[in-house]
Short mmCIF file of C-alpha atoms and ligand atoms in Angstrom, two decimals:
data_model
loop_
_atom_site.label_atom_id
_atom_site.label_comp_id
_atom_site.label_asym_id
_atom_site.label_seq_id
_atom_site.Cartn_x
_atom_site.Cartn_y
_atom_site.Cartn_z
CA MET A 1 21.52 -13.91 6.61
CA LYS A 2 23.88 -15.95 8.97
CA ILE A 3 21.79 -18.66 11.39
CA VAL A 4 24.26 -20.64 13.65
CA THR A 5 22.08 -23.83 14.77
CA ILE A 6 23.41 -25.87 17.65
CA VAL A 7 22.80 -29.44 18.18
CA GLY A 8 24.68 -32.01 20.33
CA ALA A 9 21.90 -35.01 20.89
CA ARG A 10 20.26 -37.66 18.61
CA PRO A 11 16.66 -36.12 18.30
CA GLN A 12 18.81 -32.59 17.34
CA PHE A 13 20.29 -34.25 14.41
CA VAL A 14 16.53 -35.45 13.46
CA LYS A 15 14.98 -32.29 13.60
CA ALA A 16 18.01 -30.08 12.56
CA ALA A 17 17.99 -32.12 9.60
CA ALA A 18 14.70 -31.14 8.49
CA VAL A 19 15.06 -27.50 9.10
CA SER A 20 18.68 -27.28 6.92
CA ARG A 21 17.63 -29.46 4.16
CA ILE A 22 14.94 -26.09 3.56
CA LEU A 23 17.01 -23.48 4.60
CA ARG A 24 19.78 -24.74 1.84
CA GLY A 25 17.44 -23.73 -0.39
CA ARG A 26 16.86 -20.67 0.59
CA GLU A 27 18.84 -17.53 -1.01
CA ASN A 28 20.71 -15.56 1.15
CA VAL A 29 20.92 -18.18 4.26
CA ASP A 30 24.40 -19.11 5.31
CA GLU A 31 24.19 -22.02 8.45
CA ILE A 32 26.59 -22.93 10.35
CA LEU A 33 26.37 -25.75 12.34
CA ILE A 34 27.96 -26.10 15.97
CA HIS A 35 28.07 -29.99 17.28
CA THR A 36 28.64 -29.74 20.98
CA GLY A 37 29.73 -33.43 21.70
CA GLN A 38 27.06 -34.40 24.11
CA HIS A 39 26.37 -37.53 21.78
CA PHE A 40 29.58 -38.77 20.15
CA ASP A 41 29.11 -42.59 19.47
CA ALA A 42 29.01 -42.88 15.99
CA ASN A 43 25.73 -44.86 16.26
CA MET A 44 24.54 -41.83 18.01
CA SER A 45 25.70 -38.95 16.23
CA GLN A 46 28.08 -39.20 12.31
CA ILE A 47 25.81 -41.91 11.34
CA PHE A 48 22.84 -39.51 11.56
CA PHE A 49 24.65 -36.79 9.55
CA ASP A 50 25.81 -39.45 7.17
CA GLU A 51 22.15 -41.05 6.64
CA LEU A 52 20.25 -37.48 6.79
CA GLY A 53 22.49 -35.50 4.66
CA ILE A 54 23.39 -33.18 7.28
CA ASP A 55 26.57 -30.70 6.76
CA GLU A 56 29.35 -31.59 8.63
CA PRO A 57 29.60 -29.58 11.46
CA LYS A 58 31.56 -26.12 11.36
CA TYR A 59 32.77 -26.84 15.27
CA ASN A 60 32.78 -29.59 17.32
CA LEU A 61 33.13 -28.88 20.75
CA GLY A 62 33.77 -32.46 22.24
CA ILE A 63 31.67 -31.56 25.63
CA SER A 64 29.98 -34.79 26.61
CA GLY A 65 29.56 -36.37 29.89
CA GLY A 66 30.04 -35.13 33.40
CA SER A 67 27.46 -33.31 35.57
CA HIS A 68 24.41 -31.59 34.14
CA GLY A 69 26.22 -28.62 35.81
CA ASP A 70 29.96 -29.26 34.37
CA MET A 71 28.18 -30.12 30.93
CA THR A 72 26.28 -27.47 30.19
CA GLY A 73 28.92 -24.90 31.99
CA ARG A 74 31.61 -26.05 29.45
CA MET A 75 28.95 -25.97 27.05
CA LEU A 76 28.39 -22.17 27.25
CA SER A 77 31.73 -20.96 27.19
CA GLY A 78 32.74 -22.92 24.44
CA ILE A 79 29.65 -21.57 22.48
CA GLU A 80 29.77 -18.39 23.54
CA THR A 81 33.61 -18.59 22.05
CA VAL A 82 32.18 -19.75 18.73
CA LEU A 83 29.17 -16.99 18.84
CA GLU A 84 31.72 -14.40 19.71
CA SER A 85 33.62 -14.74 16.17
CA GLU A 86 30.64 -15.82 13.87
CA ARG A 87 28.02 -12.88 15.15
CA PRO A 88 24.84 -14.63 13.35
CA ASP A 89 21.80 -13.26 12.86
CA TRP A 90 20.07 -16.11 14.71
CA THR A 91 20.99 -18.85 16.87
CA LEU A 92 18.98 -21.54 16.30
CA ILE A 93 18.00 -24.49 19.12
CA TYR A 94 15.93 -27.32 19.10
CA GLY A 95 14.01 -29.36 21.83
CA ASP A 96 15.46 -29.74 25.87
CA THR A 97 18.93 -30.83 25.62
CA ASN A 98 21.85 -29.34 27.70
CA SER A 99 23.14 -28.06 24.45
CA THR A 100 19.77 -26.09 24.19
CA LEU A 101 19.97 -24.39 27.21
CA ALA A 102 24.06 -23.79 26.97
CA ALA A 103 23.23 -22.17 23.61
CA ALA A 104 20.25 -20.30 24.96
CA ILE A 105 22.01 -18.64 27.84
CA ALA A 106 25.43 -18.09 25.86
CA ALA A 107 23.36 -16.61 23.02
CA SER A 108 21.22 -13.72 24.71
CA LYS A 109 23.86 -12.93 26.96
CA MET A 110 25.49 -11.73 24.20
CA HIS A 111 21.77 -10.20 22.82
CA ILE A 112 22.14 -12.55 19.74
CA PRO A 113 18.58 -13.26 19.25
CA VAL A 114 17.11 -17.07 19.81
CA ALA A 115 15.08 -19.15 17.37
CA HIS A 116 13.69 -22.45 19.73
CA VAL A 117 12.57 -24.86 17.81
CA GLU A 118 9.90 -27.26 19.93
CA ALA A 119 8.65 -24.17 22.02
CA GLY A 120 6.37 -24.41 24.57
CA LEU A 121 6.48 -28.02 25.75
CA ARG A 122 5.79 -29.18 29.65
CA SER A 123 5.54 -31.94 31.29
CA PHE A 124 4.73 -29.84 34.45
CA ASN A 125 7.67 -32.09 35.98
CA MET A 126 10.30 -30.32 37.52
CA LYS A 127 12.15 -33.07 38.38
CA MET A 128 13.23 -33.89 34.83
CA PRO A 129 16.41 -31.66 33.36
CA GLU A 130 14.38 -31.33 30.14
CA GLU A 131 11.68 -29.60 31.52
CA ILE A 132 14.22 -26.58 33.21
CA ASN A 133 15.97 -26.77 29.79
CA ARG A 134 12.97 -25.90 28.21
CA ILE A 135 11.60 -23.43 30.82
CA LEU A 136 14.73 -21.83 30.34
CA SER A 137 15.42 -21.56 26.78
CA ASP A 138 11.82 -20.35 26.14
CA ARG A 139 12.41 -17.81 28.54
CA VAL A 140 15.25 -16.13 26.53
CA SER A 141 14.22 -16.96 23.17
CA SER A 142 12.91 -14.54 20.95
CA LEU A 143 11.14 -16.75 18.31
CA LEU A 144 8.96 -19.63 19.93
CA LEU A 145 8.36 -22.09 17.09
CA CYS A 146 5.68 -24.38 18.69
CA PRO A 147 4.65 -27.83 17.15
CA THR A 148 0.97 -27.88 18.59
CA ASP A 149 -1.47 -25.80 20.02
CA ILE A 150 -1.47 -27.07 23.42
CA ALA A 151 2.10 -25.51 23.42
CA VAL A 152 1.11 -22.30 22.35
CA GLN A 153 -1.10 -22.13 25.22
CA ASN A 154 1.34 -23.41 27.88
CA LEU A 155 3.53 -20.59 26.79
CA ALA A 156 0.42 -17.92 27.09
CA ASP A 157 -0.04 -19.33 30.39
CA GLU A 158 3.30 -18.56 31.49
CA GLY A 159 2.88 -15.05 30.29
CA ILE A 160 5.02 -15.33 26.97
CA THR A 161 3.34 -14.70 23.98
CA ALA A 162 5.59 -12.41 21.50
CA GLY A 163 6.98 -14.18 18.91
CA VAL A 164 5.45 -17.10 19.49
CA SER A 165 3.43 -19.00 16.48
CA ASN A 166 2.09 -22.95 16.14
CA VAL A 167 4.48 -24.13 12.84
CA GLY A 168 3.72 -27.70 13.30
CA ASP A 169 6.11 -30.55 14.35
CA VAL A 170 9.32 -30.83 12.39
CA MET A 171 9.47 -34.39 13.22
CA TYR A 172 6.54 -34.60 11.48
CA ASP A 173 8.35 -33.22 8.59
CA ALA A 174 11.34 -35.88 9.17
CA ALA A 175 9.63 -39.32 9.17
CA LEU A 176 7.32 -37.71 5.93
CA HIS A 177 10.37 -37.58 4.14
CA PHE A 178 12.55 -39.78 5.51
CA GLY A 179 10.40 -42.39 6.03
CA ARG A 180 9.53 -42.60 2.38
CA LEU A 181 13.21 -43.55 2.39
CA ALA A 182 13.28 -45.91 5.20
CA ASP A 183 10.97 -48.65 3.18
CA GLN A 184 14.03 -49.30 0.57
CA ASN A 185 15.82 -51.73 2.89
CA SER A 186 13.16 -53.77 3.83
CA ASP A 187 14.42 -57.51 3.51
CA LYS A 188 17.42 -56.74 4.92
CA ILE A 189 16.77 -55.81 7.97
CA ILE A 190 13.91 -58.46 8.20
CA ALA A 191 17.07 -60.82 8.10
CA ARG A 192 19.76 -58.92 10.31
CA TYR A 193 17.26 -58.38 13.04
CA GLY A 194 16.03 -62.29 12.67
CA LEU A 195 12.44 -60.58 13.17
CA ASN A 196 9.30 -62.31 13.21
CA PRO A 197 7.26 -62.31 10.24
CA GLU A 198 4.27 -62.46 12.53
CA GLY A 199 5.03 -59.19 14.07
CA PHE A 200 7.14 -57.77 16.62
CA ALA A 201 6.84 -54.85 19.24
CA LEU A 202 9.53 -52.31 19.44
CA ALA A 203 10.68 -50.50 22.68
CA THR A 204 13.13 -47.90 23.58
CA CYS A 205 13.98 -46.91 27.54
CA HIS A 206 16.11 -43.89 27.55
CA ARG A 207 14.87 -41.58 30.27
CA ALA A 208 17.35 -40.71 33.34
CA GLU A 209 14.57 -40.59 35.32
CA ASN A 210 14.12 -44.71 34.19
CA THR A 211 17.69 -46.06 33.50
CA ASP A 212 18.95 -44.28 36.81
CA ASP A 213 16.18 -45.35 38.81
CA PRO A 214 17.09 -49.17 40.22
CA VAL A 215 13.51 -49.58 40.97
CA ARG A 216 11.43 -47.97 37.81
CA LEU A 217 14.32 -49.74 35.39
CA GLU A 218 13.88 -52.91 36.62
CA GLN A 219 9.71 -52.73 36.49
CA ILE A 220 10.07 -51.66 32.74
CA LEU A 221 12.48 -54.42 31.91
CA ARG A 222 9.91 -57.11 33.82
CA ALA A 223 7.31 -55.85 32.01
CA LEU A 224 9.47 -55.95 28.43
CA SER A 225 10.06 -59.79 29.24
CA GLN A 226 7.27 -60.57 30.28
CA ILE A 227 5.58 -58.78 26.66
CA ALA A 228 8.12 -61.47 24.89
CA ASN A 229 6.57 -64.33 26.13
CA ASP A 230 3.90 -63.60 23.61
CA ARG A 231 5.56 -61.62 20.92
CA GLN A 232 8.81 -60.89 19.74
CA VAL A 233 10.39 -57.42 21.31
CA VAL A 234 13.23 -55.75 19.77
CA LEU A 235 14.82 -53.84 21.98
CA PRO A 236 17.40 -50.74 20.63
CA LEU A 237 19.52 -50.05 23.67
CA HIS A 238 20.60 -46.70 24.39
CA PRO A 239 24.20 -46.72 25.47
CA ARG A 240 23.12 -45.24 29.27
CA THR A 241 20.41 -47.57 29.66
CA ARG A 242 23.38 -50.67 28.65
CA SER A 243 25.63 -49.60 31.25
CA CYS A 244 22.79 -49.13 34.10
CA ILE A 245 21.19 -53.03 33.40
CA ARG A 246 24.99 -54.03 33.30
CA ASP A 247 25.55 -52.22 36.41
CA LEU A 248 22.39 -53.37 38.32
CA SER A 249 22.71 -56.48 37.01
CA LEU A 250 19.30 -56.93 34.90
CA GLY A 251 20.92 -58.41 32.29
CA HIS A 252 19.10 -61.80 32.96
CA TYR A 253 15.59 -59.72 31.73
CA LEU A 254 17.24 -59.75 28.05
CA GLU A 255 17.23 -63.35 27.63
CA ASN A 256 14.31 -62.98 26.14
CA ILE A 257 14.25 -59.91 24.52
CA VAL A 258 16.08 -58.76 21.14
CA THR A 259 18.42 -56.53 21.78
CA LEU A 260 20.24 -54.05 19.27
CA ASP A 261 22.71 -51.16 19.49
CA PRO A 262 21.36 -47.61 18.56
CA VAL A 263 20.02 -48.22 15.33
CA PRO A 264 20.11 -45.73 11.98
CA TYR A 265 17.19 -43.74 11.90
CA LEU A 266 15.98 -44.97 8.48
CA GLU A 267 15.99 -48.66 10.17
CA MET A 268 14.60 -47.06 13.17
CA LEU A 269 11.36 -45.35 10.73
CA TRP A 270 11.28 -48.77 9.33
CA LEU A 271 10.97 -51.00 12.77
CA GLU A 272 8.64 -48.41 13.81
CA LYS A 273 6.62 -48.16 10.82
CA ASN A 274 6.01 -52.33 10.59
CA ALA A 275 5.91 -53.05 14.53
CA ASN A 276 2.32 -53.70 15.54
CA LEU A 277 2.92 -52.21 19.37
CA ILE A 278 5.71 -49.55 20.54
CA LEU A 279 6.76 -49.33 24.08
CA THR A 280 8.74 -46.40 24.89
CA ASP A 281 9.78 -43.16 27.57
CA SER A 282 11.23 -41.20 24.42
CA GLY A 283 9.03 -37.81 23.37
CA GLY A 284 10.11 -38.51 19.41
CA VAL A 285 9.23 -42.34 19.33
CA GLN A 286 5.95 -41.74 20.88
CA LYS A 287 5.10 -38.90 18.68
CA GLU A 288 6.74 -41.23 15.44
CA ALA A 289 4.24 -43.86 16.59
CA PHE A 290 1.19 -41.71 16.13
CA PHE A 291 2.34 -40.19 12.96
CA PHE A 292 2.71 -44.51 11.78
CA LYS A 293 -0.71 -45.18 13.26
CA VAL A 294 0.78 -47.60 15.44
CA PRO A 295 -0.10 -48.71 19.26
CA CYS A 296 2.34 -46.80 21.62
CA VAL A 297 2.81 -47.58 25.55
CA THR A 298 4.42 -44.75 27.18
CA MET A 299 6.80 -45.48 30.01
CA ARG A 300 6.63 -42.58 31.73
CA ASP A 301 4.24 -40.96 34.40
CA GLU A 302 3.48 -37.83 32.34
CA THR A 303 4.06 -37.01 28.89
CA GLU A 304 4.65 -33.42 27.06
CA TRP A 305 2.60 -35.07 23.60
CA VAL A 306 -0.77 -35.17 24.87
CA GLU A 307 -2.13 -35.34 21.88
CA THR A 308 -1.86 -38.83 20.98
CA ILE A 309 -3.15 -39.73 24.27
CA ASP A 310 -6.30 -38.06 23.58
CA ALA A 311 -6.36 -39.40 20.40
CA GLY A 312 -6.53 -43.03 21.41
CA TRP A 313 -2.91 -44.23 19.80
CA ASN A 314 -0.87 -43.68 23.12
CA ILE A 315 -1.53 -45.18 26.49
CA LEU A 316 0.21 -43.70 29.37
CA ALA A 317 1.08 -46.46 31.62
CA GLY A 318 3.87 -45.49 34.27
CA VAL A 319 6.48 -47.82 35.00
CA GLN A 320 5.16 -50.26 36.98
CA ALA A 321 5.02 -53.66 35.27
CA ASP A 322 1.75 -55.10 35.54
CA HIS A 323 0.36 -51.43 34.07
CA ILE A 324 2.71 -51.43 31.02
CA VAL A 325 1.19 -54.83 30.63
CA GLN A 326 -2.23 -54.31 31.24
CA ALA A 327 -1.76 -51.04 28.62
CA VAL A 328 -0.81 -53.45 26.17
CA GLU A 329 -4.14 -55.17 26.85
CA ASP A 330 -6.07 -51.70 27.13
CA HIS A 331 -5.24 -51.04 23.18
CA LYS A 332 -7.07 -53.87 21.93
CA ILE A 333 -10.46 -52.34 22.89
CA ASN A 334 -9.47 -48.51 22.73
CA THR A 335 -11.32 -46.36 20.12
CA LYS A 336 -8.40 -44.78 17.71
CA LEU A 337 -9.06 -41.34 16.29
CA GLU A 338 -7.89 -39.78 13.01
CA ILE A 339 -6.64 -36.53 14.13
CA LEU A 340 -3.61 -34.55 12.91
CA PRO A 341 -2.48 -32.31 15.42
CA TYR A 342 1.04 -32.07 14.32
CA GLY A 343 0.95 -29.79 11.07
CA ASN A 344 1.17 -30.36 7.65
CA GLY A 345 4.45 -31.79 6.92
CA HIS A 346 5.73 -28.32 6.29
CA ALA A 347 6.69 -27.04 9.74
CA ALA A 348 10.61 -26.62 8.42
CA GLU A 349 9.53 -24.29 5.25
CA LEU A 350 7.59 -22.38 8.47
CA ILE A 351 10.29 -21.80 10.79
CA SER A 352 12.54 -20.85 7.76
CA ASP A 353 10.03 -18.13 6.55
CA LYS A 354 10.02 -16.78 10.15
CA LEU A 355 13.92 -16.82 10.67
CA LEU A 356 13.63 -14.90 7.04
CA GLY A 357 11.21 -12.30 8.41
CA LEU A 358 8.74 -13.55 5.57
N1 LIG B 401 16.11 -43.20 17.01
C1 LIG B 401 16.59 -43.76 16.14
N2 LIG B 401 17.78 -45.29 16.56
C2 LIG B 401 17.48 -45.71 18.16
C3 LIG B 401 16.67 -44.93 19.06
C4 LIG B 401 16.03 -43.94 18.72
O1 LIG B 401 17.40 -43.54 15.13
O2 LIG B 401 18.04 -46.52 17.94
C5 LIG B 401 15.80 -41.97 17.09
C6 LIG B 401 13.83 -41.99 16.91
O3 LIG B 401 13.67 -42.19 15.75
C7 LIG B 401 13.61 -40.50 17.26
C8 LIG B 401 14.93 -39.88 17.92
O4 LIG B 401 15.90 -41.15 17.80
O5 LIG B 401 13.36 -39.70 15.68
C9 LIG B 401 14.18 -39.75 19.50
O6 LIG B 401 15.37 -40.00 20.19
P1 LIG B 401 15.55 -40.20 21.30
O7 LIG B 401 14.48 -41.32 21.99
O8 LIG B 401 16.79 -40.16 22.03
O9 LIG B 401 15.47 -38.79 22.52
P2 LIG B 401 13.95 -37.99 22.78
O10 LIG B 401 12.66 -38.17 21.45
O11 LIG B 401 13.29 -38.74 23.93
O12 LIG B 401 14.28 -36.66 23.50
#
C-alpha cells in the first residue's frame, strides 16, 4: 500500500512523527512524505525531522509566504503534480493548515482517497483560516480520524458520519513517547535558559488572530509582562510574532520576559512538564499542558479543545490583559478533574489499522 503524507507546519511534524513511527513497522506499507515548505526555518522544521526520527521528505515543494490564496494555490498545483506521478492508495493529511487544505483538494479532485487526522475539530469561528481549512478538508475526506467524541459529534452535526471514528489524539501518543526522552537533558536546559528553580511560567503566542491584531497583541504582551513581575515568564517566540512585535514597536513589554527562539520539540516538552503555569494561544500547547497536568490559560476567545476546559485544567481567558491575569489567579481555586478524553496513547496504531482496512 502506498501512502502519500503531506506536512508543512510545525505541529504537523509532531503528529506525522507519531503515525510514521507505527507505519514504518507495518508490512507492505510505503509511506512517501511531501513537505510543502510552509515552515522552513531550521528551528521550525529540520530540527523536528532530526529529533523525531521522521524520514527525509521525498519532495520539498519550497512553498511559503504570500497570501492564503497564493500559498494554497501554489501548494495545490505542486501537490497535484506529485500525486500524479506517485498515484498513492491514500493521501494522509493532518490538522488545519493551508498545506492540509491544498492536499485535500488536490487528492479529492484526482479521486485519491483522503484520510484526515484530527478531523471534526471546530472553533465555530469562521474568521480563523484554520476553521475554513478544517471544514473543507473534512468535507472531502473518506477517512475522518477524530481525536475525541466531541469531534465525532461535530461531524455528525454537519451530516458527516461515513468513515468517521474516534481514534484518540496522536499528540497524546507523541507527548507520551517523546516526553520520556525529553527528561534526559534537564540540567542543560535549566542552565542554558537560566530558569528559575522556584518555578516559571511558559508562554507561546502565534495565532494570526492575535499576532496580526495590534490591540490583541499588545494586551497579551501587557499581561505577560505583568505576570513576569511575580514569576519568571519564558516565551519561545514564533517568527511571525517576533516580527509583529518589532513592526508594532512593542518590544518594551519583553524587558522582564525570557524570550527564546522557537525551541526544539524535546526541549519544549521539558519546559511544559516543568512549568508551573502555561499561557498560550496554541492548540497543541493547550493539550500538552493538559497531558502533563500543568494549569493552562488560553489567550483566545474560543478553543477546539473544550475537554481541557471542562476538566478545569485550562481557562479560556480571551486576550484582555486583566482577564489573563485574573485567570492565573482563578487557577488557584479551580477544581481539576483527572479525565482522559484523548485516547490511550495508541491513536497512531488505530490510524494505521484504518488505513490498512484492518
Ligand atoms: N512547539 C515546539 N517549540 C516551540 C513551540 C511549540 O516544539 O518553540 C511544539 C509544541 O510542543 C507543540 C507544537 O509545537 O507540539 C504546537 O505547534 P504550534 O503551537 O505552532 O501550532 P498549533 O498547535 O497551535 O497548531
